Amino acid sequence: MSGILDDFKDAFAKRNNGLIQLIWLNVAVYVVMLLCLITLTVFFKKSDVFENVLSYFSLTPAMGTFLFRPWTILTYAFFHSVNPIAHLLPNMLMLYWFGAIIQEFLGSRRLINLYILGALFGGILALAAFNFIPYYQVALSTTIIGASGSVMAIVFAAATLMPDYTFFLFLIGPVRIKYIAFFFFLISLAGAIGTNAGGGIVHLGGALLGYLYVKQLQVGRDWGTPLDATFDFFQNIFKRTEKPTIKVAYRQKESTYSSTPAGVGGGYPDDDEVDEILDKISRSGYESLTKEEKQKLFKASQK
């Protein structure tokens, strides 16, 4: 168990590790929920208490309920049905496959922004649909949980950014992700009039957000900027004194190196330069670096 906890801590200590952090967070919430349900059911025979507590993290479209639980517009995206585990597993697999594309080309920070924005937009669309469309108003008391809206935002962002990127699917072969995204869109559209209409609407909201996010990013507008500012604010408050590995290594050997240039392009970069480069990777991905910045990062890693 201690090994698992160490892995969990390491995942959140590493820079530019948003994909694994999101997966770990969802899995951790699921495990805690499962243990709570088993404890309350087996030892206290109070499974109804578990359902009551879960309702404070699930999104309920009824405005009378939502206004007293506004945080559920986000928390619902980190909770999944405990039984069956099939609710969690497909979401995490899709998050891993498509999230890797976003993290590689747009950076870890934008991946996290997409997850959060997908949850918010999907939740807002569900609130609007259930409160203003007569067909859905009979089910205002329904509850919505799951990361599907956030995951759909990431799926459609990846398909918009890299439509011809190919996955090799078991028993099918190579398939471009734009066709995979379209298939999920059809499923979500059909689900919007089924027994899980809330989930279907959230999926559609997330998909639309993912598409629009990349389209806006391509013309120079980043919808995640307010989230970046929020993250930076809290990071400055709770900033750790420990530096990332690359900067620790630099400091430890700093005294053994002179300012003499090492190879083409001058001497070793200082701490501030390394900080700026690593922050740029976190915001925009490795490919956003200039040739000179890549050289500086490489030199710092050699110390």
Coordinates of C-alpha atoms in Angstrom, one line a residue:
M1 CA 0.0 0.0 0.0
S2 CA 2.9 2.4 0.8
G3 CA 4.2 1.8 -2.7
I4 CA 0.9 3.0 -4.2
L5 CA 0.9 6.0 -2.0
D6 CA 4.4 6.9 -3.0
D7 CA 3.5 6.6 -6.7
F8 CA 0.5 8.9 -6.0
K9 CA 2.7 11.5 -4.3
D10 CA 5.3 11.2 -7.1
A11 CA 2.7 11.8 -9.8
F12 CA 1.7 15.1 -8.2
A13 CA 5.3 16.1 -7.5
K14 CA 6.4 15.9 -11.1
R15 CA 6.1 18.9 -13.4
N16 CA 4.1 18.6 -16.7
N17 CA 2.4 15.4 -15.5
G18 CA -1.3 16.5 -15.8
L19 CA -2.5 13.4 -17.6
I20 CA -1.3 11.0 -14.9
Q21 CA -2.5 13.4 -12.2
L22 CA -6.0 13.4 -13.6
I23 CA -6.1 9.7 -13.8
W24 CA -4.8 9.2 -10.3
L25 CA -7.2 11.7 -8.9
N26 CA -10.2 9.9 -10.5
V27 CA -9.0 6.5 -9.3
A28 CA -8.3 7.8 -5.8
V29 CA -11.8 9.3 -5.5
Y30 CA -13.3 6.0 -6.8
V31 CA -11.3 3.9 -4.2
V32 CA -12.4 6.2 -1.4
M33 CA -16.0 5.9 -2.5
L34 CA -15.8 2.1 -2.7
L35 CA -14.3 1.8 0.7
C36 CA -16.9 4.1 2.2
L37 CA -19.8 2.2 0.6
I38 CA -18.5 -1.2 1.8
T39 CA -17.9 0.1 5.3
L40 CA -21.3 1.7 5.6
T41 CA -23.2 -1.2 4.0
V42 CA -21.4 -4.2 5.6
F43 CA -20.7 -2.9 9.1
F44 CA -23.5 -0.3 9.7
K45 CA -26.1 -1.3 7.1
K46 CA -26.4 2.4 6.2
S47 CA -26.0 2.4 2.4
D48 CA -28.5 5.3 2.2
V49 CA -26.0 7.5 4.1
F50 CA -23.5 6.9 1.3
E51 CA -26.1 7.9 -1.4
N52 CA -26.9 11.0 0.6
V53 CA -23.3 12.1 0.9
L54 CA -22.7 11.4 -2.8
S55 CA -25.5 13.7 -3.7
Y56 CA -23.5 16.6 -2.4
F57 CA -20.9 16.0 -5.1
S58 CA -23.2 15.0 -8.0
L59 CA -24.8 17.5 -10.4
T60 CA -28.6 17.8 -10.0
P61 CA -30.2 20.0 -12.7
A62 CA -33.0 21.2 -10.4
M63 CA -32.1 24.8 -9.8
G64 CA -33.5 24.7 -6.2
T65 CA -30.9 22.0 -5.4
F66 CA -28.1 23.3 -7.6
L67 CA -28.1 26.8 -6.1
F68 CA -27.3 25.3 -2.7
R69 CA -24.6 23.1 -4.2
P70 CA -22.9 25.2 -6.8
W71 CA -19.6 23.3 -6.5
T72 CA -21.2 20.3 -8.1
I73 CA -20.8 21.9 -11.5
L74 CA -17.2 20.7 -11.2
T75 CA -17.1 17.9 -8.6
Y76 CA -19.4 15.6 -10.5
A77 CA -16.6 15.2 -13.1
F78 CA -14.4 13.4 -10.6
F79 CA -17.0 10.9 -9.2
H80 CA -18.1 7.7 -10.9
S81 CA -20.7 5.0 -10.1
V82 CA -19.1 2.6 -7.7
N83 CA -20.9 -0.4 -9.2
P84 CA -20.1 -1.3 -11.8
I85 CA -16.4 -0.3 -12.3
A86 CA -17.3 -0.2 -16.1
H87 CA -18.3 3.5 -15.5
L88 CA -14.7 4.4 -14.5
L89 CA -12.6 2.2 -16.7
P90 CA -13.7 3.4 -20.2
N91 CA -13.4 7.0 -19.2
M92 CA -9.8 6.5 -17.9
L93 CA -8.8 4.6 -21.0
M94 CA -10.1 7.3 -23.3
L95 CA -8.5 10.0 -21.1
Y96 CA -5.2 8.2 -21.3
W97 CA -5.2 7.7 -25.1
F98 CA -6.5 11.1 -26.2
G99 CA -5.1 13.0 -23.3
A100 CA -1.6 11.9 -24.3
I101 CA -2.1 13.7 -27.6
I102 CA -3.2 16.9 -26.0
Q103 CA -0.4 16.8 -23.5
E104 CA 2.2 16.2 -26.1
F105 CA 1.1 19.0 -28.5
L106 CA -0.5 21.5 -26.2
G107 CA 1.1 20.9 -22.9
S108 CA 0.0 19.6 -19.5
R109 CA -1.6 22.8 -18.3
R110 CA -3.9 23.0 -21.3
L111 CA -4.9 19.3 -20.8
I112 CA -6.1 20.1 -17.3
N113 CA -7.8 23.2 -18.5
L114 CA -9.7 21.2 -21.1
Y115 CA -10.8 18.7 -18.5
I116 CA -12.1 21.4 -16.2
L117 CA -13.7 23.5 -19.0
G118 CA -15.3 20.3 -20.5
A119 CA -16.9 19.6 -17.1
L120 CA -18.2 23.1 -16.6
F121 CA -19.6 23.5 -20.2
G122 CA -21.2 20.1 -20.1
G123 CA -22.7 20.8 -16.7
I124 CA -24.0 24.2 -17.9
L125 CA -25.6 22.7 -21.0
A126 CA -27.3 20.0 -18.8
L127 CA -28.7 22.7 -16.5
A128 CA -30.0 24.7 -19.4
A129 CA -31.5 21.7 -21.1
F130 CA -33.3 20.3 -18.1
N131 CA -34.6 23.6 -17.0
F132 CA -35.8 25.1 -20.3
I133 CA -36.7 22.2 -22.6
P134 CA -40.0 20.6 -21.6
Y135 CA -38.9 17.1 -22.7
Y136 CA -36.3 17.0 -19.9
Q137 CA -38.2 18.9 -17.1
V138 CA -39.9 15.7 -15.9
A139 CA -36.5 14.5 -14.8
L140 CA -35.1 17.5 -13.0
S141 CA -34.2 15.5 -9.9
T142 CA -31.9 13.2 -11.9
T143 CA -28.2 13.1 -10.8
I144 CA -25.2 13.3 -13.1
I145 CA -21.7 12.0 -12.2
G146 CA -18.7 10.9 -14.2
A147 CA -15.8 12.3 -16.2
S148 CA -17.4 11.6 -19.5
G149 CA -18.0 15.3 -20.4
S150 CA -14.5 16.2 -19.6
V151 CA -13.1 13.2 -21.5
M152 CA -15.3 14.1 -24.5
A153 CA -13.8 17.6 -24.5
I154 CA -10.4 16.1 -24.7
V155 CA -11.4 13.6 -27.4
F156 CA -12.8 16.3 -29.6
A157 CA -10.0 18.7 -28.9
A158 CA -7.5 16.0 -30.1
A159 CA -9.6 15.2 -33.1
T160 CA -9.8 18.9 -34.0
L161 CA -6.1 19.4 -33.5
M162 CA -4.9 16.2 -35.2
P163 CA -7.8 14.8 -37.2
D164 CA -5.7 12.3 -39.1
Y165 CA -3.8 10.9 -36.1
T166 CA -4.3 7.2 -36.2
F167 CA -5.1 4.6 -33.5
F168 CA -4.8 0.9 -34.1
L169 CA -8.0 -0.7 -32.8
F170 CA -8.2 -4.4 -31.9
L171 CA -9.9 -6.4 -34.6
I172 CA -10.4 -3.3 -36.7
G173 CA -6.9 -1.9 -37.5
P174 CA -5.9 1.7 -38.1
V175 CA -8.6 4.3 -37.6
R176 CA -8.2 8.1 -37.8
I177 CA -9.3 9.7 -34.6
K178 CA -11.7 12.1 -36.3
Y179 CA -13.9 9.0 -37.1
I180 CA -13.6 7.8 -33.6
A181 CA -14.8 11.2 -32.3
F182 CA -17.7 11.2 -34.8
F183 CA -18.7 7.7 -33.6
F184 CA -18.8 8.9 -30.0
F185 CA -20.8 12.0 -31.1
L186 CA -23.5 9.7 -32.5
I187 CA -23.6 7.7 -29.3
S188 CA -23.9 10.8 -27.2
L189 CA -26.6 12.2 -29.5
A190 CA -28.6 9.0 -29.1
G191 CA -28.0 9.0 -25.4
A192 CA -29.5 12.5 -25.0
I193 CA -33.0 11.0 -25.4
G194 CA -32.4 7.8 -23.5
T195 CA -32.6 6.8 -19.8
N196 CA -29.2 8.5 -19.2
A197 CA -30.2 11.8 -21.0
G198 CA -28.2 13.9 -18.5
G199 CA -25.0 12.0 -19.4
G200 CA -25.7 12.3 -23.1
I201 CA -26.2 16.1 -22.8
V202 CA -23.0 16.5 -20.8
H203 CA -21.1 14.5 -23.4
L204 CA -22.4 16.8 -26.2
G205 CA -21.4 19.9 -24.1
G206 CA -17.9 18.5 -23.6
A207 CA -17.5 17.6 -27.3
L208 CA -18.6 21.1 -28.4
L209 CA -16.2 22.7 -25.9
G210 CA -13.3 20.6 -27.0
Y211 CA -13.9 21.6 -30.7
L212 CA -14.3 25.3 -29.9
Y213 CA -11.3 25.4 -27.6
V214 CA -8.9 24.3 -30.2
K215 CA -10.5 26.4 -32.9
Q216 CA -10.1 29.5 -30.7
L217 CA -6.6 28.5 -29.8
Q218 CA -5.7 28.3 -33.4
V219 CA -6.6 32.0 -33.9
G220 CA -4.7 33.0 -30.8
R221 CA -7.4 33.0 -28.0
D222 CA -6.9 30.6 -25.1
W223 CA -10.1 30.0 -23.1
G224 CA -8.0 28.5 -20.4
T225 CA -6.2 31.8 -19.5
P226 CA -8.5 32.5 -16.5
L227 CA -7.8 29.0 -15.1
D228 CA -4.0 29.5 -15.7
A229 CA -4.2 32.7 -13.6
T230 CA -6.1 30.9 -10.9
F231 CA -3.6 28.0 -10.8
D232 CA -0.7 30.5 -10.7
F233 CA -2.3 32.4 -7.8
F234 CA -2.6 29.3 -5.6
Q235 CA 0.9 28.0 -6.7
N236 CA 2.4 31.2 -5.5
I237 CA 0.6 30.8 -2.1
F238 CA 1.6 27.2 -1.6
K239 CA 4.8 27.2 -3.5
R240 CA 7.1 24.3 -2.5
T241 CA 10.6 25.1 -1.5
E242 CA 11.9 22.0 -3.3
K243 CA 12.9 22.6 -6.9
P244 CA 12.3 20.1 -9.7
T245 CA 15.0 17.6 -10.3
I246 CA 16.7 19.4 -13.2
K247 CA 17.0 22.5 -11.1
V248 CA 18.3 20.6 -8.0
A249 CA 20.9 19.0 -10.1
Y250 CA 22.0 22.3 -11.5
R251 CA 22.4 23.8 -8.0
Q252 CA 24.3 20.8 -6.7
K253 CA 26.9 21.0 -9.4
E254 CA 26.8 24.8 -9.9
S255 CA 29.9 25.3 -7.9
T256 CA 31.9 22.8 -10.0
Y257 CA 31.3 24.6 -13.3
S258 CA 32.7 27.9 -14.4
S259 CA 31.0 30.3 -16.7
T260 CA 33.1 29.1 -19.5
P261 CA 31.0 28.2 -22.6
A262 CA 30.3 24.5 -23.0
G263 CA 29.8 23.7 -26.7
V264 CA 27.9 25.7 -29.2
G265 CA 25.6 28.5 -27.9
G266 CA 27.4 29.7 -24.8
G267 CA 27.5 28.5 -21.2
Y268 CA 25.0 26.8 -18.9
P269 CA 21.7 28.5 -18.4
D270 CA 20.9 29.9 -15.0
D271 CA 18.0 28.9 -12.7
D272 CA 15.7 31.7 -14.0
E273 CA 16.2 30.6 -17.6
V274 CA 15.4 27.0 -16.7
D275 CA 12.3 28.1 -14.8
E276 CA 11.0 30.0 -17.7
I277 CA 11.6 27.2 -20.2
L278 CA 9.9 24.6 -17.9
D279 CA 7.0 26.9 -17.4
K280 CA 6.6 27.4 -21.1
I281 CA 6.6 23.6 -21.6
S282 CA 3.9 23.3 -19.0
R283 CA 1.7 25.9 -20.7
S284 CA 2.3 25.1 -24.4
G285 CA 4.2 21.8 -24.8
Y286 CA 7.7 21.0 -25.7
E287 CA 7.2 21.7 -29.4
S288 CA 6.6 25.4 -28.5
L289 CA 10.2 25.9 -27.5
T290 CA 12.7 27.6 -29.9
K291 CA 15.8 25.9 -30.9
E292 CA 17.8 28.0 -28.5
E293 CA 15.5 27.1 -25.6
K294 CA 15.8 23.4 -26.4
Q295 CA 19.6 23.7 -26.4
K296 CA 19.5 25.5 -23.0
L297 CA 17.3 22.8 -21.5
F298 CA 19.5 20.1 -22.8
K299 CA 22.6 21.7 -21.3
A300 CA 20.9 22.1 -17.9
S301 CA 20.0 18.4 -17.9
Q302 CA 23.6 17.4 -18.5
K303 CA 24.8 19.0 -15.2

